[in-house]
Coordinates of C-alpha atoms in Angstrom, one line a residue:
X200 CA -39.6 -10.6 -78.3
X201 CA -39.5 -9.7 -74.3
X202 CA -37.5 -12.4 -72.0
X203 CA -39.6 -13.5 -68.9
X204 CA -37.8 -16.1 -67.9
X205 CA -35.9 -13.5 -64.9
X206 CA -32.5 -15.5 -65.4
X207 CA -30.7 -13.5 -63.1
X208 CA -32.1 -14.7 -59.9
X209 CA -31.6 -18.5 -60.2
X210 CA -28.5 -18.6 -58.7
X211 CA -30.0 -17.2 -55.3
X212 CA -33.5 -19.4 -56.0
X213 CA -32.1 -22.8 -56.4
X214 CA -32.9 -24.0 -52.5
X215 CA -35.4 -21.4 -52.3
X216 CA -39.0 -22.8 -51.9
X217 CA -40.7 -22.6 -55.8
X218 CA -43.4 -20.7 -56.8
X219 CA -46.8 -22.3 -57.7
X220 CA -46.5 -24.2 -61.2
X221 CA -48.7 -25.1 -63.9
X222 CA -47.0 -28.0 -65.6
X223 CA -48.5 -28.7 -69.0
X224 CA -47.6 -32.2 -69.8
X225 CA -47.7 -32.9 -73.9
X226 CA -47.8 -36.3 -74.6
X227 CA -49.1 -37.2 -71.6
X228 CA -50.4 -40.8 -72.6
X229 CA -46.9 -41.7 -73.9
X230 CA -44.4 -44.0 -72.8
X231 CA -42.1 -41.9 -71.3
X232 CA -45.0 -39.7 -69.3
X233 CA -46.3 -43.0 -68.1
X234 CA -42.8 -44.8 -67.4
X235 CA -41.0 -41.4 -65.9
X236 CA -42.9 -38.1 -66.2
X237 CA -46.1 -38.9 -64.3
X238 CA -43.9 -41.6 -61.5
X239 CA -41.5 -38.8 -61.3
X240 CA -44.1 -35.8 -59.9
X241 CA -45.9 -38.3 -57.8
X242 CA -42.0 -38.7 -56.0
X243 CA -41.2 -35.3 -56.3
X244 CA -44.4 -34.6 -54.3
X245 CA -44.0 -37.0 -51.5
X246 CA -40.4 -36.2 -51.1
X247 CA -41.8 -32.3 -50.8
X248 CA -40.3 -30.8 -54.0
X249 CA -42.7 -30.3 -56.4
X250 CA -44.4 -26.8 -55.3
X251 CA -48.3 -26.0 -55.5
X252 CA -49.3 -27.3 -58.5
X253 CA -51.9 -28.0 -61.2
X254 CA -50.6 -30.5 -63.9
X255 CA -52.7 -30.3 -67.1
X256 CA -51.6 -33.2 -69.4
X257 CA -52.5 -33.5 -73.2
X258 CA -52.6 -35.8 -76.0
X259 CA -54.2 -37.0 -79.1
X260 CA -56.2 -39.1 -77.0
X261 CA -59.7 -38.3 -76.3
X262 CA -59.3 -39.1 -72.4
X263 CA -61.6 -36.8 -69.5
X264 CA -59.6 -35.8 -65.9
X265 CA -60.9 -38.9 -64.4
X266 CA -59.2 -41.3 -67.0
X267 CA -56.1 -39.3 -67.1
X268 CA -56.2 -40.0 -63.3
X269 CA -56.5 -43.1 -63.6
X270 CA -53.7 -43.9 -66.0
X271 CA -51.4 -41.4 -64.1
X272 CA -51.9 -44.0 -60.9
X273 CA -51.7 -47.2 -62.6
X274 CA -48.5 -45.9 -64.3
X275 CA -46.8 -44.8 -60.5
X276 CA -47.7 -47.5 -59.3
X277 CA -46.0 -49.7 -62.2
X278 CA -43.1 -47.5 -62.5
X279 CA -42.8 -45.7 -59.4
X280 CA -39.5 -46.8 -57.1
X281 CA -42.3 -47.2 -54.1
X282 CA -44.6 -49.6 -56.3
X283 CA -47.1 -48.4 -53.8
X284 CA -49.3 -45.7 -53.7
X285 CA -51.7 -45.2 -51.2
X286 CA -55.1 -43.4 -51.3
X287 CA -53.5 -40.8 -48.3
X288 CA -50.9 -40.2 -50.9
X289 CA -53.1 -40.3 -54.3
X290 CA -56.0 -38.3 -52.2
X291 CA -52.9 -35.5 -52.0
X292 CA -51.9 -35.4 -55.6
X293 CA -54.4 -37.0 -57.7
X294 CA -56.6 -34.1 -57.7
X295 CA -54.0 -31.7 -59.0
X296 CA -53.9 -33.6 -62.5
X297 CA -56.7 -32.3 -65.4
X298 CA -56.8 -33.5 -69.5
X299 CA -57.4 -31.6 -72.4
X300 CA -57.4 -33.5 -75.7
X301 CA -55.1 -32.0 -78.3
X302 CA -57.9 -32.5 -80.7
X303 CA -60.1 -29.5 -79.2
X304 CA -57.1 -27.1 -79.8
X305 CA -55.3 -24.7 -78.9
X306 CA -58.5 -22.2 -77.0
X307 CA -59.4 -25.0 -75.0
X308 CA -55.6 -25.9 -73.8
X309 CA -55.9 -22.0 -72.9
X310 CA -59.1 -22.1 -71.1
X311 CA -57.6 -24.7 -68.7
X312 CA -54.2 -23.6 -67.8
X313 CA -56.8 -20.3 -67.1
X314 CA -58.6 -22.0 -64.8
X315 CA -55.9 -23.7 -62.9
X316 CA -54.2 -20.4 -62.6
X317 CA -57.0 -19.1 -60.8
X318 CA -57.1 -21.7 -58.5
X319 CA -53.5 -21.5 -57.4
X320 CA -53.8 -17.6 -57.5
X321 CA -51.1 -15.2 -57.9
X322 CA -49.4 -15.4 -61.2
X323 CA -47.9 -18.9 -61.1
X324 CA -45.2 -20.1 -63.4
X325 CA -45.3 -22.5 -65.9
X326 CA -43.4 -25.2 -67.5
X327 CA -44.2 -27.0 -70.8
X328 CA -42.7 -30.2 -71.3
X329 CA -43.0 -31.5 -74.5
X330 CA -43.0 -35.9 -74.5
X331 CA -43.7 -35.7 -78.7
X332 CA -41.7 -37.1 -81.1
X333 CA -39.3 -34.4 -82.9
X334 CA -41.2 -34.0 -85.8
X335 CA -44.3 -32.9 -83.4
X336 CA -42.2 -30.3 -81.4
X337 CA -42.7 -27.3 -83.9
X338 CA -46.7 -28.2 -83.8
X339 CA -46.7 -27.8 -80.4
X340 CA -44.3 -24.7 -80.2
X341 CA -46.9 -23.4 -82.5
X342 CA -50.2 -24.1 -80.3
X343 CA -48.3 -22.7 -77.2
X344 CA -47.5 -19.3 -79.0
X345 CA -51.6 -19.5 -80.6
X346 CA -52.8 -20.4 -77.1
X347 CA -50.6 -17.0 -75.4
X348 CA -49.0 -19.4 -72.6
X349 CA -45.3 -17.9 -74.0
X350 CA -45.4 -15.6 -70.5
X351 CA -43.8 -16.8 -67.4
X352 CA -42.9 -20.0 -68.9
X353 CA -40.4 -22.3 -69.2
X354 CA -40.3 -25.3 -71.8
X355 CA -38.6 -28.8 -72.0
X356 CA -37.3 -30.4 -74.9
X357 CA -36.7 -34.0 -75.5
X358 CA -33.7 -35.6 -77.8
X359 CA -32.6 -35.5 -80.7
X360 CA -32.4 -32.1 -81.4
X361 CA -31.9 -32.1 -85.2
X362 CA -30.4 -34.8 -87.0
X363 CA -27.6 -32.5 -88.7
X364 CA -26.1 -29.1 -88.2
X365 CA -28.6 -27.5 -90.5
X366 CA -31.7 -29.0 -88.9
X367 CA -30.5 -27.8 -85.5
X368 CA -29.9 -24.6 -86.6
X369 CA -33.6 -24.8 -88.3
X370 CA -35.0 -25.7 -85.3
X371 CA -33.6 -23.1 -82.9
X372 CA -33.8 -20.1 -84.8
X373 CA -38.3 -21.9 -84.8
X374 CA -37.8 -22.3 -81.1
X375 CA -36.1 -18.7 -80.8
X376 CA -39.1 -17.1 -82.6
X377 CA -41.5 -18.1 -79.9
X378 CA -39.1 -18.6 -76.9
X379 CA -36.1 -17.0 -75.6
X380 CA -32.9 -19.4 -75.2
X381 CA -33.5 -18.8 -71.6
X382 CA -36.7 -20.5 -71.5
X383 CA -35.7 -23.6 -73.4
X384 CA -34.4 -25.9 -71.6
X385 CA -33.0 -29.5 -73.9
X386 CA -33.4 -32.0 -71.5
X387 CA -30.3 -34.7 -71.1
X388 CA -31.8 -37.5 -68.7
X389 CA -27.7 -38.8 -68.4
X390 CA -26.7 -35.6 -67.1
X391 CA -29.7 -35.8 -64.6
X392 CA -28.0 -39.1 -62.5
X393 CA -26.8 -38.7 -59.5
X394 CA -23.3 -40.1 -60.6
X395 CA -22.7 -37.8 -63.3
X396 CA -22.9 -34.7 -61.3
X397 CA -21.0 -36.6 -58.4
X398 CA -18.2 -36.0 -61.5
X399 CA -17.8 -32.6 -60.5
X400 CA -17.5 -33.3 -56.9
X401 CA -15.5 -35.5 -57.5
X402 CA -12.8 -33.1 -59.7
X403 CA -13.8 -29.9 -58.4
X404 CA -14.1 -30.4 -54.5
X405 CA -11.1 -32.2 -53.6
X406 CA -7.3 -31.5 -53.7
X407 CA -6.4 -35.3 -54.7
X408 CA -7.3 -35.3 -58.5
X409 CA -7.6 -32.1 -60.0
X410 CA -4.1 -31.7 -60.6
X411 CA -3.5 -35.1 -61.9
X412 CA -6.6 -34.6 -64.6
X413 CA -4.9 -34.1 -67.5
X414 CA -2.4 -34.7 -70.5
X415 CA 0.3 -35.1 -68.3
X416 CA -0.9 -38.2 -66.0
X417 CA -4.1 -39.5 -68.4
X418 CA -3.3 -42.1 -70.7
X419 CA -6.9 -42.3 -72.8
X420 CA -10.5 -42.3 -71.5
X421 CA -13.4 -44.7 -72.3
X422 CA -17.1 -43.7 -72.1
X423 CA -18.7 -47.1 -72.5
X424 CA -23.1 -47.3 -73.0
X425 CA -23.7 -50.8 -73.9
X426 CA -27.2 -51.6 -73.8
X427 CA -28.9 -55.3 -73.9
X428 CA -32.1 -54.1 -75.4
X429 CA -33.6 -54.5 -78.6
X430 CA -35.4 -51.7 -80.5
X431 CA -38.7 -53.5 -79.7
X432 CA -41.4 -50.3 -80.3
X433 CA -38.8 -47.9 -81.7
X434 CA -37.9 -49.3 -84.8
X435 CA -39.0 -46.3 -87.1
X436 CA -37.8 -43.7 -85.0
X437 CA -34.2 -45.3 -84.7
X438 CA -34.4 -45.5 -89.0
X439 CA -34.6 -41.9 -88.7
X440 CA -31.4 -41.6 -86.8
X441 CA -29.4 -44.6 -85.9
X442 CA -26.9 -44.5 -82.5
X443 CA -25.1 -42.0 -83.3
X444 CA -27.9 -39.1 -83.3
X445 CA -29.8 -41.3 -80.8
X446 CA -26.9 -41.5 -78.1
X447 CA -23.6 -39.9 -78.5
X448 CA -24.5 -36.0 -79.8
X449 CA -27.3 -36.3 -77.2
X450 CA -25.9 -38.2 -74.2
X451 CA -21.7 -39.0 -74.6
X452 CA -21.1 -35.9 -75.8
X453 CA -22.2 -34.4 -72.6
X454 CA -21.2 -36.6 -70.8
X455 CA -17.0 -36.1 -71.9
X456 CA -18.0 -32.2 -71.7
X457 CA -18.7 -32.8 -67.8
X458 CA -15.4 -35.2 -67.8
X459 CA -12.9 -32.6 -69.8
X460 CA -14.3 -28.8 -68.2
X461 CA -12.0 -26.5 -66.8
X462 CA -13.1 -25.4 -63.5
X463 CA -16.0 -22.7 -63.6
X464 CA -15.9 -20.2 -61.8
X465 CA -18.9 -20.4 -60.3
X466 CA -21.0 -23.4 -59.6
X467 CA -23.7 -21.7 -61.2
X468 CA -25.8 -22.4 -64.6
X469 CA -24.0 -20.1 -67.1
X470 CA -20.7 -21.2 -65.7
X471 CA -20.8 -24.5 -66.3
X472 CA -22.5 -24.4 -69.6
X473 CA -19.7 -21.9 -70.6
X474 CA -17.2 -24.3 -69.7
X475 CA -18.9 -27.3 -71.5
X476 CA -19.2 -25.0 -74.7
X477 CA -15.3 -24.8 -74.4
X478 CA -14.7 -28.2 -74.8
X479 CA -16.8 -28.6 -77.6
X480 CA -15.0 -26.0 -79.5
X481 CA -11.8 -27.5 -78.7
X482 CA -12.5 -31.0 -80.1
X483 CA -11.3 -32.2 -83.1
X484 CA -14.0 -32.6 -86.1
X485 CA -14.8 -36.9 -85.7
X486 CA -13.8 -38.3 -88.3
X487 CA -15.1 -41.4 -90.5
X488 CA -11.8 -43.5 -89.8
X489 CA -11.9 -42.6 -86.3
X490 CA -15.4 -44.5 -86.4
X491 CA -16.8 -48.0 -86.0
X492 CA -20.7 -48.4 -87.0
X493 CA -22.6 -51.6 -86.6
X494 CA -25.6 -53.5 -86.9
X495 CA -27.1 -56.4 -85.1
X496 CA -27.3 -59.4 -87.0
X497 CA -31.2 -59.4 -87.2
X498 CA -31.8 -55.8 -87.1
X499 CA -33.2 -56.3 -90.8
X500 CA -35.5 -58.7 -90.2
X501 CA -37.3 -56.4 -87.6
X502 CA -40.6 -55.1 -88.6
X503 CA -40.2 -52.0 -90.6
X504 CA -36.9 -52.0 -91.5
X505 CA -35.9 -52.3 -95.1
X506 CA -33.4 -55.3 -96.1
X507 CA -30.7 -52.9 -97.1
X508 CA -30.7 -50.9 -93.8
X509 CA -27.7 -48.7 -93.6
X510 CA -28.8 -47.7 -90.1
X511 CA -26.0 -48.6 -87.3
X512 CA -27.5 -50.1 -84.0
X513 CA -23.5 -49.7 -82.6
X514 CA -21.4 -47.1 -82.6
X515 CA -17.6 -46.5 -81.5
X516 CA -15.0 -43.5 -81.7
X517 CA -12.5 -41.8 -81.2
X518 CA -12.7 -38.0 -79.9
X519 CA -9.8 -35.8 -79.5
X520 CA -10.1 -32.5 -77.7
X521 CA -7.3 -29.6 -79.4
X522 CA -6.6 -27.6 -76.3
X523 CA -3.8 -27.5 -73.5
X524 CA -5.5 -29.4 -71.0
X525 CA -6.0 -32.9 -73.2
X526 CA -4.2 -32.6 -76.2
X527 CA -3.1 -36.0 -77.1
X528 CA -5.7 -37.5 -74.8
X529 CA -8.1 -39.6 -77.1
X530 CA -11.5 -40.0 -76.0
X531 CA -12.7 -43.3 -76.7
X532 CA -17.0 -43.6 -76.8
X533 CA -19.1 -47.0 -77.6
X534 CA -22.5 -47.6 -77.0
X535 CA -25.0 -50.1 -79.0
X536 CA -28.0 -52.5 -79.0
X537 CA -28.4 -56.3 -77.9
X538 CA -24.7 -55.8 -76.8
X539 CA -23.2 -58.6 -74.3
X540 CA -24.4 -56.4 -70.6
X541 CA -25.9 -53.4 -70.2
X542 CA -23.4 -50.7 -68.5
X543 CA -22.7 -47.1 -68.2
X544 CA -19.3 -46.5 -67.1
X545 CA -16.4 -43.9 -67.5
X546 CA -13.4 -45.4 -67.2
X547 CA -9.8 -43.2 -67.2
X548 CA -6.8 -44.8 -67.5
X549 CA -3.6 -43.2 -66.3
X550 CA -0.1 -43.5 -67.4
X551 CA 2.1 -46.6 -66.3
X552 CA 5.5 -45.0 -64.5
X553 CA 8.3 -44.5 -66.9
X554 CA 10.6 -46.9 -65.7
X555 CA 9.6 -50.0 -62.7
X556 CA 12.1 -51.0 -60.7
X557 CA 10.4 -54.1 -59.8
X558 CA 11.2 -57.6 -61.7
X559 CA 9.8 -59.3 -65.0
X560 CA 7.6 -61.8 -62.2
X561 CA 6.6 -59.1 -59.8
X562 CA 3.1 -59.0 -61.4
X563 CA 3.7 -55.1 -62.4
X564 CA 2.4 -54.3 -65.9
X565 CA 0.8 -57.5 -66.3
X566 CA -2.5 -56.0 -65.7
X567 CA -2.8 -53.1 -67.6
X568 CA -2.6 -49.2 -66.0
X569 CA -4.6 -47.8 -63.2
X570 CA -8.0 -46.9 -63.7
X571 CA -10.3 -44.1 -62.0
X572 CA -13.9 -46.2 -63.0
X573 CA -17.3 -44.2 -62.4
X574 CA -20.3 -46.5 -63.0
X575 CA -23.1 -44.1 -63.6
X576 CA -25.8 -47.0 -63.7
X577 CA -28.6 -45.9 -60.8
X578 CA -26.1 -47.6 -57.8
X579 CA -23.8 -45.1 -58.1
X580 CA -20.1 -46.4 -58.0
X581 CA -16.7 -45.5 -58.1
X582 CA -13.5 -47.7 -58.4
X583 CA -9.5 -46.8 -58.2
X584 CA -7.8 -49.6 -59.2
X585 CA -3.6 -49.8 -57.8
X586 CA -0.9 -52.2 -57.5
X587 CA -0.2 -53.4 -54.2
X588 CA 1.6 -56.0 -52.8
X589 CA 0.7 -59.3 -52.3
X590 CA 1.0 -60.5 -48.6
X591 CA 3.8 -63.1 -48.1
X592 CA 7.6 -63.5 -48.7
X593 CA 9.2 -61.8 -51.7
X594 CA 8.1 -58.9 -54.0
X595 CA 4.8 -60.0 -55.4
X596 CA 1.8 -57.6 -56.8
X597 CA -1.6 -57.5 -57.3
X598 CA -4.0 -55.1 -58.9
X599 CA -5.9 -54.0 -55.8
X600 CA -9.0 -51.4 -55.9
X601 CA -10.9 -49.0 -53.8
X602 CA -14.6 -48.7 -54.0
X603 CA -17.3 -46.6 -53.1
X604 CA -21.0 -47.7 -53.9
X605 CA -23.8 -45.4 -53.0
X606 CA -25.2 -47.5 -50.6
X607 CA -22.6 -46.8 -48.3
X608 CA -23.8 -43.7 -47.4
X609 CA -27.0 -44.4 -46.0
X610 CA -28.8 -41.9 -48.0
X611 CA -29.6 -43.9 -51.4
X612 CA -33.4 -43.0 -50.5
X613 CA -32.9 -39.2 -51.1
X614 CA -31.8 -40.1 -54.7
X615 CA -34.1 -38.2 -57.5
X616 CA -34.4 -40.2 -60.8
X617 CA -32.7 -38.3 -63.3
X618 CA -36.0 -37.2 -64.7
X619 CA -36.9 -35.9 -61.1
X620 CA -34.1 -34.0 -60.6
X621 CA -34.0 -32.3 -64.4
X622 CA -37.9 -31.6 -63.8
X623 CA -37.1 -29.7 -60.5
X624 CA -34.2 -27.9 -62.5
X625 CA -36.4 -26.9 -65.1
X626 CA -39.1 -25.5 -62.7
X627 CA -36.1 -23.1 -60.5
X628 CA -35.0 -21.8 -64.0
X629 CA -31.3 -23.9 -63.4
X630 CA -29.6 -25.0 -66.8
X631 CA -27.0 -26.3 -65.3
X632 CA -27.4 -29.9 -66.4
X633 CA -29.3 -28.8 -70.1
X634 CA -27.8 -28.0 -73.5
X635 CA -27.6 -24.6 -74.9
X636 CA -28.5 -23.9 -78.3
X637 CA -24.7 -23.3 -79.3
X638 CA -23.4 -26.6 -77.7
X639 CA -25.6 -28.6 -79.7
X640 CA -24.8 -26.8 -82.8
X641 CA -21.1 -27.1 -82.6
X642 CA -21.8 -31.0 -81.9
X643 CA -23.3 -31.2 -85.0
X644 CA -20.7 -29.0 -86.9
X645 CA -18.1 -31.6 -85.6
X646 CA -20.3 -34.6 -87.0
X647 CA -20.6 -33.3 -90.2
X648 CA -18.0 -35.2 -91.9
X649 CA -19.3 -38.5 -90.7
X650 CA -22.9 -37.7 -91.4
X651 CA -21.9 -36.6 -94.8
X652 CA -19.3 -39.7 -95.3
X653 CA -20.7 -42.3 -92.4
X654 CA -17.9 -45.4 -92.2
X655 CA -19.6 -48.7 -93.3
X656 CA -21.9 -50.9 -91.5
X657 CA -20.3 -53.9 -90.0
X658 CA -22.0 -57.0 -88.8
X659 CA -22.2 -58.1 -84.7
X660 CA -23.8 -60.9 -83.2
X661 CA -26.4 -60.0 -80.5
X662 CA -25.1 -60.6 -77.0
X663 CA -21.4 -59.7 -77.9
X664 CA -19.5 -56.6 -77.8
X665 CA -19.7 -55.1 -80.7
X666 CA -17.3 -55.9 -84.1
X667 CA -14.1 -56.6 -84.5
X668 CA -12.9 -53.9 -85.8
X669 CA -13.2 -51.9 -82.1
X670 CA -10.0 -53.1 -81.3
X671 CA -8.1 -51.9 -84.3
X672 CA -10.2 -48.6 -83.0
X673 CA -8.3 -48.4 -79.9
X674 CA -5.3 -50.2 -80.1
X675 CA -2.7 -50.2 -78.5
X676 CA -5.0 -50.0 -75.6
X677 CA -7.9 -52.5 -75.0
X678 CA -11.5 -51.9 -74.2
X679 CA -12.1 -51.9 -70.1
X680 CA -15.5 -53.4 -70.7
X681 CA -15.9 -55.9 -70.2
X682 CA -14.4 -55.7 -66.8
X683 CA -11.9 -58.7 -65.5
X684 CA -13.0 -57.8 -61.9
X685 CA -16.3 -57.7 -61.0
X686 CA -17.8 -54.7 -58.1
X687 CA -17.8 -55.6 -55.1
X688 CA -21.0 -56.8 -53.6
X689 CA -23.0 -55.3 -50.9
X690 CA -22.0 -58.0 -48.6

């Protein structure tokens, strides 16, 4: 099979301007086009980053160009962060968006990427990105390779990719027989967020940390997802593979990757991913014991889930990453459903000193160890937390904190969703931010043993944080969520 994805010349395109795209969008009626996809190129265009463009959208609904139009602005306009779009700016992009039911197959899909082609001249590139449910993905590998639109393309994959190491395997060596590894791009929408990246900033580009970020000064590390939302719509597609599959091989994982890297030496795609691929080679396989599922009082009841569920709506662990760097370090991850607030934060906590001077009533050690907090919800914050002293006579301390909040730099407008910024990574060939075919196999290697043996289900209440048995989990620490100090306000 010939490679045309040109990989060698990212590095020296990535703030070069991009060459004219036909973006095939399948599943273009879903949820996610209408809540991200379709928002997102409407932003990307106004902000001046989406190139010359056609985008040809697909489905299995019978819908003409005018319809798909006219979804494509009542969905920006629902979902879009302006809530407004005008005619000037619909008159601009409106026109670039065509339909071509799934139904009338893979010649007629042909025909119009063809056409659009010819209109933008040249020999534009293309991306495929593929909003289907993973049981659809091979269908529509298999229409793209009937329909010949394998040359100068790229494709996007959504979650989960396989449920187990032998499904991921399965489906690579599919995706491999159509598409080389440099054309495939598994999209992450965590890694996307403007705070998660600000991670390597933050370790890579200044003096302070770096050399603090490990074994040595890091006590543990908490990577905490709790989400308030029910399953609502996606009851049979969370049957099919519970939290675990849904959020931490697809989202946590990569997220602690990004957290425990060694420097690359580059910042450039196949440095990064080669880093990340280290870690996941150095952690430990998880195991069962190391494990805390749950399941929402309720869940059962939902429509479409059997009484005896075995399906965990909650999931907590503990990772441990074998090399020099963190060995001894653990990792601890939670994330869940109809849990008590809805968060995304990476919390480190470093080690207390070895001996304090100061006396029983000075306040020190009463509140637990510094913390490094990144909240990588859309504001964007960061919190150090320090003892300091209290004003006043005598030797009194308080836990003190500096923040940052994104807003503070004046520029929180020039944020991309996540979905906008993996998008326009996709279309300048940069996998900086995407999973590689051997990263998500070794994450499945390492769940093996708890896919084969899963822990049992315990019970939670809706609006707490989780069960009980967490804190046996990461004892003798405590779980910084939820937090005793609030962020500071904007005011």
């Amino acid at each position: 099979m010939t490679d045309h994805s040109d990989p060698n010349d990212v590095s020296s395109t990535l703030m070069s301007p991009l060459k004219p795209h036909v973006i095939v969008l399948f599943g273009a009626s879903g949820d996610l086009a209408r809540r991200k996809l379709l928002p997102g190129l409407l932003h990307l265009s106004q902000a001046g980053l989406l190139p010359d463009c056609r985008i040809i959208g697909t489905s299995l609904d019978n819908l003409d160009d005018e319809q798909f139009r006219n979804f494509a602005r009542k969905a920006s306009e629902e979902f879009s962060s302006a809530h407004h779009v005008s005619d000037r700016v619909w008159e601009q992009f409106g026109p670039r968006l065509r339909f071509v039911p799934q139904d009338d197959g893979p010649a007629a899909l042909k025909l119009a990427v063809t056409a659009a082609e010819r209109e933008l001249g040249g020999e534009p590139r293309r991306l495929h990105y593929l909003s289907v449910p993973p049981n659809a993905a091979r269908a529509v590998v298999k229409t793209l390779g009937e329909a010949d639109l394998v040359d100068r393309s790229r494709i996007i994959m959504e979650k989960p990719f396989g449920t187990d190491l032998a499904s991921a395997r399965k489906l690579n060596a599919y995706l491999h027989e159509t598409f080389a590894e440099e054309q495939i791009f598994r999209i992450d929408h965590f890694l996307g967020k403007e705070a998660a990246q600000n991670i390597l900033a933050f370790r890579f580009a200044n003096g302070l940390f770096e050399p603090i970020w490990n074994r040595n000064h890091i006590q543990h590390v908490q990577i905490d997802v709790p989400e308030v939302l029910s399953l609502e719509q996606r009851v049979g597609f969370y049957e099919q593979t519970g939290a675990y599959r849904d959020m931490v091989v697809t989202h946590l994982f990569q997220v602690l990757a990004f957290m425990a890297m060694e420097p690359p030496t580059a910042l450039e795609p196949r440095a990064i991913s080669e880093e990340k691929n280290k870690v996941f080679r150095s952690m430990r396989m998880i195991e069962p014991s190391h494990v805390v599922r749950g399941q929402y009082l309720g869940y059962r009841d939902e429509p479409g889930v059997a009484a005896d569920s075995d399906t965990e709506t909650f999931i907590a662990l503990k990772a441990e990453i074998d090399n020099w760097r963190w060995a001894g370090v653990p990792f601890f991850l939670r994330t869940g459903k109809r849990m008590a607030e809805g968060a995304r934060i990476i919390s480190i906590a470093f080690h207390e000193p070895p001996k304090s001077m100061f006396p029983p009533n000075s306040g020190v050690g009463q509140h637990g160890p510094d913390h490094l907090t990144f909240d990588l919800a859309d504001a964007s914050k960061l919190s150090l937390s320090f003892y300091g002293k209290r004003p006043g006579p005598g030797m009194k301390l308080d836990k003190l904190s500096l923040q940052f909040a994104l807003h503070e730099t004046g520029r929180q407008t020039d944020v991309l969703e996540a979905y906008e910024r993996l998008i326009h990574d996709a279309m300048s060939g940069d996998h900086t931010l995407f999973t590689t075919s051997e990263g998500i196999e070794r994450l499945w290697e390492l769940s093996t043993s708890l896919i084969d043996s899963p822990s049992p289900v315990r019970s939670y209440a809706p609006g707490s944080w989780g069960p009980n048995a967490i804190h046996q989990l990461i004892a003798p620490h405590a779980w910084r969520l939820p937090f005793e100090r609030g962020w500071r306000s904007k005011e």
